XYZ file of C-alpha atoms in Angstrom:
556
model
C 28.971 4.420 -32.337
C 32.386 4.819 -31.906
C 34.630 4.251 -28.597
C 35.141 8.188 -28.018
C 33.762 9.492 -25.255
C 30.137 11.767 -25.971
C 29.564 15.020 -24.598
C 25.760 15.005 -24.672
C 23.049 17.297 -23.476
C 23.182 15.436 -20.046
C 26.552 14.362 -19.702
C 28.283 15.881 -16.494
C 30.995 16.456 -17.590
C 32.548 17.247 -20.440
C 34.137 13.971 -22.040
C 32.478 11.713 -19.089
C 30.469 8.808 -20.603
C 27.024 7.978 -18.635
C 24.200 6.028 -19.581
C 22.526 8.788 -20.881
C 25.602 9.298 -23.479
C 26.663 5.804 -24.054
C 24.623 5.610 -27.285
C 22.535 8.478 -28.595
C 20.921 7.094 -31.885
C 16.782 6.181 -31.860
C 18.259 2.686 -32.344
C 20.508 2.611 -29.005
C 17.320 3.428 -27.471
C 14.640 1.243 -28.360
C 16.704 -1.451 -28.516
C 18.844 -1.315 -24.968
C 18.204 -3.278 -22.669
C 19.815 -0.966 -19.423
C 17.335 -0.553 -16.829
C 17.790 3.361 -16.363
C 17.133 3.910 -20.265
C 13.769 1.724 -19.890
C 12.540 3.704 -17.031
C 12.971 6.903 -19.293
C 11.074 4.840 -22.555
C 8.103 4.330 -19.744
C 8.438 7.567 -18.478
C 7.572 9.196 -21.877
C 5.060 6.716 -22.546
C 3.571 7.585 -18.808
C 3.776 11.079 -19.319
C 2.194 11.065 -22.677
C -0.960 8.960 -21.329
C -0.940 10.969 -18.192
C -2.052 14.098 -19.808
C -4.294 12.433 -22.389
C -6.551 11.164 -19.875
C -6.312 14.954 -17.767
C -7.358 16.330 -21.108
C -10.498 13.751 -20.681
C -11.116 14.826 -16.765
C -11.121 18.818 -18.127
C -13.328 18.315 -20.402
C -15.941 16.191 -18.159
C -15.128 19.040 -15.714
C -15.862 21.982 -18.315
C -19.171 19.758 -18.354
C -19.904 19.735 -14.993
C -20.109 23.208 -14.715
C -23.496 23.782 -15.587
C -26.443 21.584 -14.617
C -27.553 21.425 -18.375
C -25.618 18.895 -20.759
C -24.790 21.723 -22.945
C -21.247 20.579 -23.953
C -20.982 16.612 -23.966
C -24.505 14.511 -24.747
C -25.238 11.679 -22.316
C -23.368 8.900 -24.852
C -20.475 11.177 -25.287
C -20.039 12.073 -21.318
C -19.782 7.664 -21.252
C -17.032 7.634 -23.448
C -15.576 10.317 -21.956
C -15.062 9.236 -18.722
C -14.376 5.501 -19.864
C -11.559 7.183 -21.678
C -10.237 8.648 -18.959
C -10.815 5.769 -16.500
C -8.887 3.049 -18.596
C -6.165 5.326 -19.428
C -5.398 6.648 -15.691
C -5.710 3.537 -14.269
C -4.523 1.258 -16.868
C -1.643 3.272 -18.277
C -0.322 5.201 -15.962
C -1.297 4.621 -12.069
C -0.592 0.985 -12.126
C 2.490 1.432 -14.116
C 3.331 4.822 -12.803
C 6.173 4.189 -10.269
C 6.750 0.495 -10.759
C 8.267 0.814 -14.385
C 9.816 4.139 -13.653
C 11.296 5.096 -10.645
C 11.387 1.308 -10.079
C 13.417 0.542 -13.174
C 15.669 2.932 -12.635
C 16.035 2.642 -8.971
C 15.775 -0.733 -7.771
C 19.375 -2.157 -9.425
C 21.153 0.707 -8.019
C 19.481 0.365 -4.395
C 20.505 -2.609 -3.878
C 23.728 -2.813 -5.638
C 22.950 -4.591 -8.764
C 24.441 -3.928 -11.902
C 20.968 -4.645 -14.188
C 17.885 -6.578 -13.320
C 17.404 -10.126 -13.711
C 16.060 -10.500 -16.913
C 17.191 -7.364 -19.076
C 15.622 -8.515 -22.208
C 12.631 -9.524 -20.767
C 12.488 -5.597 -19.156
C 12.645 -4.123 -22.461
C 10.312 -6.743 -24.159
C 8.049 -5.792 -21.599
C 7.917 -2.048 -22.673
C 6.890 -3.061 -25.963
C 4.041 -5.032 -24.861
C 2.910 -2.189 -22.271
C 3.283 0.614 -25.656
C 1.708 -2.246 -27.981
C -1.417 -2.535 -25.210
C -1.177 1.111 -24.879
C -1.972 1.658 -28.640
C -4.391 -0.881 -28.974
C -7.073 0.632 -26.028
C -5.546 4.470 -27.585
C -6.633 2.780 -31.134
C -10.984 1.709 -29.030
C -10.920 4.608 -27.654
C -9.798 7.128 -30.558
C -11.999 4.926 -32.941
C -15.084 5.891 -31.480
C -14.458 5.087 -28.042
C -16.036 2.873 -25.422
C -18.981 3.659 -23.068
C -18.769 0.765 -20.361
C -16.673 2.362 -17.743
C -13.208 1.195 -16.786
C -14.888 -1.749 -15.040
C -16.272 -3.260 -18.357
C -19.123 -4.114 -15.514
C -21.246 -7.641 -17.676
C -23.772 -8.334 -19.421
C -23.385 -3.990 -20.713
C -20.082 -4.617 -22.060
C -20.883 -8.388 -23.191
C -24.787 -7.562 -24.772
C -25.495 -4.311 -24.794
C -22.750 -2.111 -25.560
C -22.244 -0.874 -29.065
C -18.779 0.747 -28.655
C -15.348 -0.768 -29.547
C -15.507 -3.387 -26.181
C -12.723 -5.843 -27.422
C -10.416 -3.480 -28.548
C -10.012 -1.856 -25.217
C -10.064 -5.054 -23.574
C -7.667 -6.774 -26.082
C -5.453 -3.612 -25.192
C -5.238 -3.932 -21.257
C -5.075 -7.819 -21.571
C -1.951 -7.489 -23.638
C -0.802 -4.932 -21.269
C -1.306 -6.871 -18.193
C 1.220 -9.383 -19.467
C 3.886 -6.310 -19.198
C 2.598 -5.858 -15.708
C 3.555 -9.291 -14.749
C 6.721 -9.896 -16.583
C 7.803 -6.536 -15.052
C 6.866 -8.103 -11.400
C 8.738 -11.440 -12.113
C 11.866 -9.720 -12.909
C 11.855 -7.721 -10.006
C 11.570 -10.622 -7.737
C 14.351 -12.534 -9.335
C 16.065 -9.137 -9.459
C 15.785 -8.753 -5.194
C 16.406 -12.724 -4.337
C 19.813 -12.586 -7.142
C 20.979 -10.044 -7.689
C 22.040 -8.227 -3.844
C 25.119 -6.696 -3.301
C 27.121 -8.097 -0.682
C 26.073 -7.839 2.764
C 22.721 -6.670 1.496
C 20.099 -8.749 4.004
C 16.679 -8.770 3.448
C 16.625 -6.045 6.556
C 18.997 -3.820 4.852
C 16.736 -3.482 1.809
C 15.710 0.135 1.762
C 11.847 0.562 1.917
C 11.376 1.024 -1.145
C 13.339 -2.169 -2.556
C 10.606 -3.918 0.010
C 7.443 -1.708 -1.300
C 9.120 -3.185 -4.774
C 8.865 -6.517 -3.752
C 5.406 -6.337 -2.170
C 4.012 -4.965 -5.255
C 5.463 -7.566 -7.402
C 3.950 -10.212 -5.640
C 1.052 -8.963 -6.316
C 1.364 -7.925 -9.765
C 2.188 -11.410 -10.655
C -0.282 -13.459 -8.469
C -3.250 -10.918 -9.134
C -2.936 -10.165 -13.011
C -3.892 -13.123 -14.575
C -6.931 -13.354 -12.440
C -7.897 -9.996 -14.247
C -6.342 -11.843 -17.940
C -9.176 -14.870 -17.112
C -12.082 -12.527 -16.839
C -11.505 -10.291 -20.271
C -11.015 -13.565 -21.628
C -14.240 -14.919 -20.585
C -15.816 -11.085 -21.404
C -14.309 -11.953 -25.035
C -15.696 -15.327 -25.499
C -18.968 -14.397 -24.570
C -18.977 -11.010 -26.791
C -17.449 -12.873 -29.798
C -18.896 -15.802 -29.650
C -22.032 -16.042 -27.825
C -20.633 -18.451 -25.267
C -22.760 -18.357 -21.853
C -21.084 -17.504 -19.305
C -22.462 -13.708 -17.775
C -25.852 -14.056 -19.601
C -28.159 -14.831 -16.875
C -30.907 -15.843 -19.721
C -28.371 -18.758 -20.857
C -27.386 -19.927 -17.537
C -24.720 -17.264 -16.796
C -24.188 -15.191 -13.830
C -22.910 -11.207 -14.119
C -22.013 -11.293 -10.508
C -18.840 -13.293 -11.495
C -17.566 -11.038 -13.710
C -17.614 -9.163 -10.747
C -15.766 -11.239 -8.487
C -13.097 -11.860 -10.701
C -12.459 -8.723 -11.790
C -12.239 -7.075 -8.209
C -10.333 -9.906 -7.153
C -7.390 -8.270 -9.226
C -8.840 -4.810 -9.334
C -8.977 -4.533 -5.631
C -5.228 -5.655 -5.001
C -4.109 -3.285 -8.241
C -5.246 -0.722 -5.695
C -2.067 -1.827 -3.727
C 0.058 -1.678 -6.561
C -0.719 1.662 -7.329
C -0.226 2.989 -3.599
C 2.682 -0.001 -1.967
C 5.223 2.065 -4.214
C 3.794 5.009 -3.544
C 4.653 4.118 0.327
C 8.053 2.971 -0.118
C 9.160 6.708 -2.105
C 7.537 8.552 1.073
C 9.669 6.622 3.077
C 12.656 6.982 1.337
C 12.235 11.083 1.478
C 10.701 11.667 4.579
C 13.652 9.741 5.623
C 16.600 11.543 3.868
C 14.665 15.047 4.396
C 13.986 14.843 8.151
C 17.856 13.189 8.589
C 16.271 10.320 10.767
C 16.461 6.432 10.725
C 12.714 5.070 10.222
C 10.726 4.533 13.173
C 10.305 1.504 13.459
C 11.984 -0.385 10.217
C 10.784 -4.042 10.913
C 7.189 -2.999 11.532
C 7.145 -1.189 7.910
C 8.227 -3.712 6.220
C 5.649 -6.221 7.945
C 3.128 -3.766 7.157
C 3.628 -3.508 3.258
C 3.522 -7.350 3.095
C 0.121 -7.563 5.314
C -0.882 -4.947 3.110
C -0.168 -7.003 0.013
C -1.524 -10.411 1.350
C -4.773 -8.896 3.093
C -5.126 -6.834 0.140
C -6.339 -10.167 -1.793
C -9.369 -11.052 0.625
C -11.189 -7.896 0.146
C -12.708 -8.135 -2.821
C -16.222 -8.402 -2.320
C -16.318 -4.964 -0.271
C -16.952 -3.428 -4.022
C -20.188 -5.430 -4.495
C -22.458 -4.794 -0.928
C -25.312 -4.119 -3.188
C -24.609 -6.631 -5.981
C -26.991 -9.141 -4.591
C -24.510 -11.382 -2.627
C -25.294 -13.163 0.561
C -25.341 -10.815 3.921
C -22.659 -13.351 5.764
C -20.167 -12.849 2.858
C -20.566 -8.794 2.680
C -20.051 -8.639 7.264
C -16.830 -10.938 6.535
C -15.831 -8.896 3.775
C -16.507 -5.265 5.461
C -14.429 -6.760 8.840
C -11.636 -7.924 6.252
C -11.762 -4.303 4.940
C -11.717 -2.799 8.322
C -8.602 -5.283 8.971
C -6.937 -3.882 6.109
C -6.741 -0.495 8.004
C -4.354 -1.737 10.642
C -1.294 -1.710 8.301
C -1.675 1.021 6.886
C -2.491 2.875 10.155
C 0.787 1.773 11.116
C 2.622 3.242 8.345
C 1.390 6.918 9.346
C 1.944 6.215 12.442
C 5.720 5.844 11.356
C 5.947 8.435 9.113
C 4.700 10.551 12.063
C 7.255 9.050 14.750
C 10.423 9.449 11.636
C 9.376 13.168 11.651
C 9.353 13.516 15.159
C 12.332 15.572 16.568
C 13.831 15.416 12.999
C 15.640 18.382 11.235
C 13.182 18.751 8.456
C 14.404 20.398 5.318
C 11.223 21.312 3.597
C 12.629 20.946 0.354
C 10.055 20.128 -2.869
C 10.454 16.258 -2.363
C 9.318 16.642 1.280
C 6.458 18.923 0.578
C 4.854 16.403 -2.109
C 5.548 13.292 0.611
C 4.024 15.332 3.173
C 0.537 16.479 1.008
C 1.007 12.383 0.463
C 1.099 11.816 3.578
C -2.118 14.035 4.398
C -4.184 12.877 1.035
C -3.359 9.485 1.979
C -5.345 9.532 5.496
C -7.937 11.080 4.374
C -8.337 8.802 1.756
C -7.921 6.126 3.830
C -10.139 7.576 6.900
C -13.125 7.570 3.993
C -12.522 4.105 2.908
C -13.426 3.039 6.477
C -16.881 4.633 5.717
C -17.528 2.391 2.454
C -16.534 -0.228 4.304
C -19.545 0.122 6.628
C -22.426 -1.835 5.042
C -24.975 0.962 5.983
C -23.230 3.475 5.221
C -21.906 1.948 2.097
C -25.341 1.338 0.579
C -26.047 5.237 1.081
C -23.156 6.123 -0.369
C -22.627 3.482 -2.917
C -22.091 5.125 -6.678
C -22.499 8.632 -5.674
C -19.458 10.578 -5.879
C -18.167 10.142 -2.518
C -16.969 6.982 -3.695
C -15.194 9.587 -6.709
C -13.445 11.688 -4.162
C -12.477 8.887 -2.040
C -10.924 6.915 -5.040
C -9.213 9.754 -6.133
C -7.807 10.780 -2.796
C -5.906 7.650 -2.544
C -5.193 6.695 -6.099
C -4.566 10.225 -7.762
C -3.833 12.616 -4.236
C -1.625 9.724 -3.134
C 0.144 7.932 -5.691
C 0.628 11.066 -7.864
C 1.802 13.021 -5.380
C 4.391 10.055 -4.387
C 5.313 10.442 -7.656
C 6.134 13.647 -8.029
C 8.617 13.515 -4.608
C 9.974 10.371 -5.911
C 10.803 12.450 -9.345
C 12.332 15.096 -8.001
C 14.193 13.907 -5.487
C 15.552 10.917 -7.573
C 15.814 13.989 -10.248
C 19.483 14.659 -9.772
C 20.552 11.435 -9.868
C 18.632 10.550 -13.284
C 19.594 13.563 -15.112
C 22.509 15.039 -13.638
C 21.017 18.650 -13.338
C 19.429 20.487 -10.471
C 15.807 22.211 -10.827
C 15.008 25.517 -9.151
C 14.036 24.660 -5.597
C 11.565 27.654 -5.382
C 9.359 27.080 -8.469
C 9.123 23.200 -7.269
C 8.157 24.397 -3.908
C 4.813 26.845 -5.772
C 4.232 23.459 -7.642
C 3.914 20.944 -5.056
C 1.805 23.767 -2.603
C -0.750 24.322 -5.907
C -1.120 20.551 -6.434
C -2.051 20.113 -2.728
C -4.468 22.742 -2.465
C -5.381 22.208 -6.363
C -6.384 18.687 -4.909
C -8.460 19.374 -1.938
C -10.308 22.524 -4.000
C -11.020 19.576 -6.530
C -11.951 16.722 -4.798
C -13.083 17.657 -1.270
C -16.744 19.523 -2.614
C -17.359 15.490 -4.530
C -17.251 14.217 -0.279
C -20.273 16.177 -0.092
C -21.457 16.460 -3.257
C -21.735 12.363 -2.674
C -22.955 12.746 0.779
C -25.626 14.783 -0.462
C -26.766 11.831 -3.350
C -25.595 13.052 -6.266
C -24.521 9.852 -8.398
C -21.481 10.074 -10.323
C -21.183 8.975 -14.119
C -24.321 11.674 -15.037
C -23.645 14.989 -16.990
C -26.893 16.787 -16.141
C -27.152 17.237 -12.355
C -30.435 19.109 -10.324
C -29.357 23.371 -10.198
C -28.752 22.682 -6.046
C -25.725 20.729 -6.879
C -23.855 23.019 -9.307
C -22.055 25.375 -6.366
C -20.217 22.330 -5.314
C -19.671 21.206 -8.614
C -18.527 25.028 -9.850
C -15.897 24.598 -6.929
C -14.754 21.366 -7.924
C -14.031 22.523 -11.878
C -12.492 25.440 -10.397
C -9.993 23.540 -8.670
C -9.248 21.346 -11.218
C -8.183 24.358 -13.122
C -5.940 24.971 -9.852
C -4.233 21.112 -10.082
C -4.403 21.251 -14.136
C -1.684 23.963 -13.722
C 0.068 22.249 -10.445
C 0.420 19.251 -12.970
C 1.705 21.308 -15.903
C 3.914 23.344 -14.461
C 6.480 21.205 -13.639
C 6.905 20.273 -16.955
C 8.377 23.949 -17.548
C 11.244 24.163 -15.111
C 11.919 20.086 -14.919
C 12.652 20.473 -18.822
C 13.981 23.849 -18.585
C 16.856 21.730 -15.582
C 17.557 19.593 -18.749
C 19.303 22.112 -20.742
C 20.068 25.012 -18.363
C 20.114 23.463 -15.094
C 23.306 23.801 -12.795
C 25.066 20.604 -12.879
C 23.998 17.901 -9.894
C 26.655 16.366 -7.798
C 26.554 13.063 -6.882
C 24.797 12.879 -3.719
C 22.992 16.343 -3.150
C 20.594 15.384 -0.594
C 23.736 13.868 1.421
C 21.389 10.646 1.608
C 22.513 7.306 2.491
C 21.014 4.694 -0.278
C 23.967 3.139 -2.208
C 21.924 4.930 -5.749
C 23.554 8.130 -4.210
C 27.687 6.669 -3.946
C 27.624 6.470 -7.283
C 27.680 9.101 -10.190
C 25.053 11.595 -11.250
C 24.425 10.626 -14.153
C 25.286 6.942 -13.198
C 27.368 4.934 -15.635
C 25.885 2.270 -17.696
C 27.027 -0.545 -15.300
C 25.871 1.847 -12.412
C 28.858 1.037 -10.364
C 32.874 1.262 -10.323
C 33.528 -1.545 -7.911
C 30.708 -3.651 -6.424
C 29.388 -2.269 -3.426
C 29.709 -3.775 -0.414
C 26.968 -2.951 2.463
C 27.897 -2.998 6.328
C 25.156 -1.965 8.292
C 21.662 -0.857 8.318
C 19.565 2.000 6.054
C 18.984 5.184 7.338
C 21.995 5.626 9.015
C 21.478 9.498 9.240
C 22.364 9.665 12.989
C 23.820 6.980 15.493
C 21.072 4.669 16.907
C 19.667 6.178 19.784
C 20.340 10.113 19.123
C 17.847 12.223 19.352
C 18.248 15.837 18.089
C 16.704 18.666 20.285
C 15.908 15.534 23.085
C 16.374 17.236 26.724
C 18.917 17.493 28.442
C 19.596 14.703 31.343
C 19.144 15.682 34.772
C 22.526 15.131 35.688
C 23.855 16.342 32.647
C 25.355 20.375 32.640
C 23.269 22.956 31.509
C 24.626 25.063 29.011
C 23.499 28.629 28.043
């Protein structure tokens, strides 16, 4: 390409160069190594597995209508919902928001010109699209029938379905996930702007950081165990065969030790975008700063000792399941205190309920009650009622799907502006963040009772007295099926129509906003130089609409 300035699609303005124009061959693309052109190469490869394991959920929905397997036999309905399991959790909620918004984002927040390790971001793409392909490769092939836990000795001796492809495929993937966390590190300890503390870092730099942590410490716990899964498939070794000397409990225990904490990766980011809008939107510091950041770090570090809360009925020893349920009751404080913040931000703020804020706030909502019903599988009794029915469903889908999705869909369109230079109508984003949050409840709410009631998940004929509550819950998937399509109508109609963005349209504070919208390729002019705290959207100690002091004039 030549030195002339482009006038692309995206560009601004006429003439000005951005990242988006600087290069507009398939070649400048899959071979760049700028941080804001690899969030958009995961973004398409997120969005693309995103709907492909939707299309899975419908379909098990359409099932579920009816108490009769009349659509899906029982083998089918496996693969099915292994399908969509291992690509929802594998390819899109743990690298949802990390390799996205956090690619794009986390230079810019903190006044960085690139990450640490550029070439290692982009090599890490192609091992994410390479692992990506391999599990698309199982599961297209014929599929798999073991569940996204690949729970031993099914998936080791029984299972006749393509095991070690799938497994091969989110191994080589989970190498992505940690070279993605190592650069972000680096990126955070090297790479500040000056005058950029650690307490300056805006919440989400710190939700960043958290994550990583445990993205790189976790991962390879969860690399050990489909290794061992693969030796003993392949080669017979005797490791999970309890007739050879093996025990299937530990496949178990390693593979919630990572699973478990991969909860927090999904849902730390999610935390740190809330707290960016809620924020910006209700023009108030955070309450309480210090404690929010000391909260996403218990998070992260408690987050590793509660494993075993998973496996209250897998045969281990009563002392270890009343230390793990306290450890999981523990866990509650932190993020307890991170409502409670959200709550005491919002308080007396000028709230702009703009589509951003909605999607925090159904967050916000989805998130407790997610979090209230964990406490209830964290209670032995009531966990060994409860255990595999499809309270455990909703509940996991409150947190990981009501939660981090929804974070993700304020974090996209309020960061929208600022990656694409173009506006979206404020209205239709407004009827699509309202239809995902009711959408949501319609879908998932009835499976809190449906569970309550016994019915066990992972079965595609059901007794006639459950099929009201499952009719309800299809019907509002058909509700959040549209909430999740729509906004790819008027977010790609912004792209070519939209009115052009200016650089700071929320009038936030983060340093991603001083610069450009569409930023240049080196993100900033002149290296930024931070004074003072985040949030500064009023002076310290102003409260709007606070009373008036009783010595202070009243005016009319």
């Amino acid at each position: 390409m030549g030195d002339a300035p482009e006038a692309g699609l995206l560009g601004r303005e006429p003439g000005e160069r951005n990242y988006l124009t600087a290069g507009t061959t398939v070649r400048s693309w899959l071979l760049t190594t700028d941080h804001k052109r690899i969030a958009l190469l995961y973004a398409a490869g997120i969005t693309f597995f995103f709907f492909l394991g939707g299309a899975a959920a419908t379909l098990m929905r359409a099932e579920l209508v009816t108490p009769a397997g009349d659509l899906l036999t029982a083998d089918e309905y496996n693969r099915t919902f292994t399908l969509h399991g291992v690509i929802m959790v594998w390819f899109f909620l743990v690298p949802s928001i990390p390799t996205t918004l956090g690619n794009f984002l986390l230079p810019l927040m903190i006044g960085a010109n690139e990450v640490a390790y550029p070439k290692l971001n982009l090599f890490s793409w192609y091992l994410w699209l390479a692992g990506g392909l391999l599990t698309l490769f199982a599961l297209l092939a014929g599929g798999v029938d073991t569940g996204w836990t690949f729970y031993t000795p099914f998936s080791t001796l029984y299972s006749n379905s393509h095991v070690l492809l799938a497994a091969a495929g989110v191994f080589v993937a989970g190498f992505s996930s940690i070279a993605t966390g190592i650069n972000f590190i680096a990126t955070l300890h090297l790479l500040r702007a000056r005058g950029m503390t650690w307490m300056r870092l805006p919440l989400f730099a710190w939700a960043m950081y958290a994550t990583s942590l445990v993205m790189v410490l976790a991962t390879p716990v969860l690399a050990m165990a489909l290794l061992l899964l693969f030796a003993e498939r392949a080669f017979g070794l005797p490791i999970f065969d309890p007739r050879a000397g093996g025990d299937p409990v530990l496949f178990q225990h390693l593979f919630w030790f990572y699973s478990h904490p991969a909860v927090y990766i999904m849902i730390l980011p999610a935390m740190g975008v809330v707290s960016e809008v809620i924020a910006c939107e209700a023009r108030r510091r955070v309450f309480g700063y210090e404690f929010m950041v000391y909260a996403m770090l218990m998070i992260a570090i408690i987050g590793f000792m509660v494993w075993g809360h998973h496996m209250f009925i897998s045969g281990q020893s009563p002392f270890a399941s009343l230390v793990f349920s306290a450890l999981s009751f523990v866990i509650a404080v932190p993020s307890a205190i991170k409502v409670f913040n959200w709550t005491g931000t919002l308080y007396r703020g000028q709230i702009r309920f703009s589509t951003p804020m909605l999607y925090a706030l159904g967050f916000v909502g989805l998130f407790t009650l997610g979090g209230l019903t964990g406490l209830f599988l964290a209670s032995l009794p009531l966990d060994v009622h409860l255990t595999d029915t499809y309270f455990v469903t909703a509940h996991f889908h409150y947190i990981m799907v009501g939660g981090s999705v929804s974070a993700f869909f304020a974090g996209l369109h309020f960061w929208w502006p600022k990656i694409t230079g173009r506006l979206y109508s404020e209205t239709l984003g407004r009827f699509a963040a309202v239809s995902m949050f009711f959408g949501f409840n319609f879908t998932f709410f009835p499976q809190f009772v449906l569970g309550y009631l016994g019915m066990p998940r992972r079965y595609h004929e059901y007794p006639p007295e459950f099929q009201a509550w499952h009719v309800m819950s299809s019907t509002g998937a058909v509700v959040l099926a549209f909430a999740y399509l729509w906004p790819l109508c008027y977010l790609g109609w912004s792209l070519v129509k939209g009115e052009r963005a200016s650089d700071n349209p929320h009038d936030a504070t983060g340093l991603e906003w001083q610069t450009r919208s569409p930023p240049p390729t080196d993100n900033f002019a002149e290296p930024p130089i931070v004074t003072g705290p985040p949030y500064r959207y009023h002076e310290e100690g102003y409260a709007p609409h606070a009373p008036a002091a009783a010595d202070e004039p009243q005016r009319p």
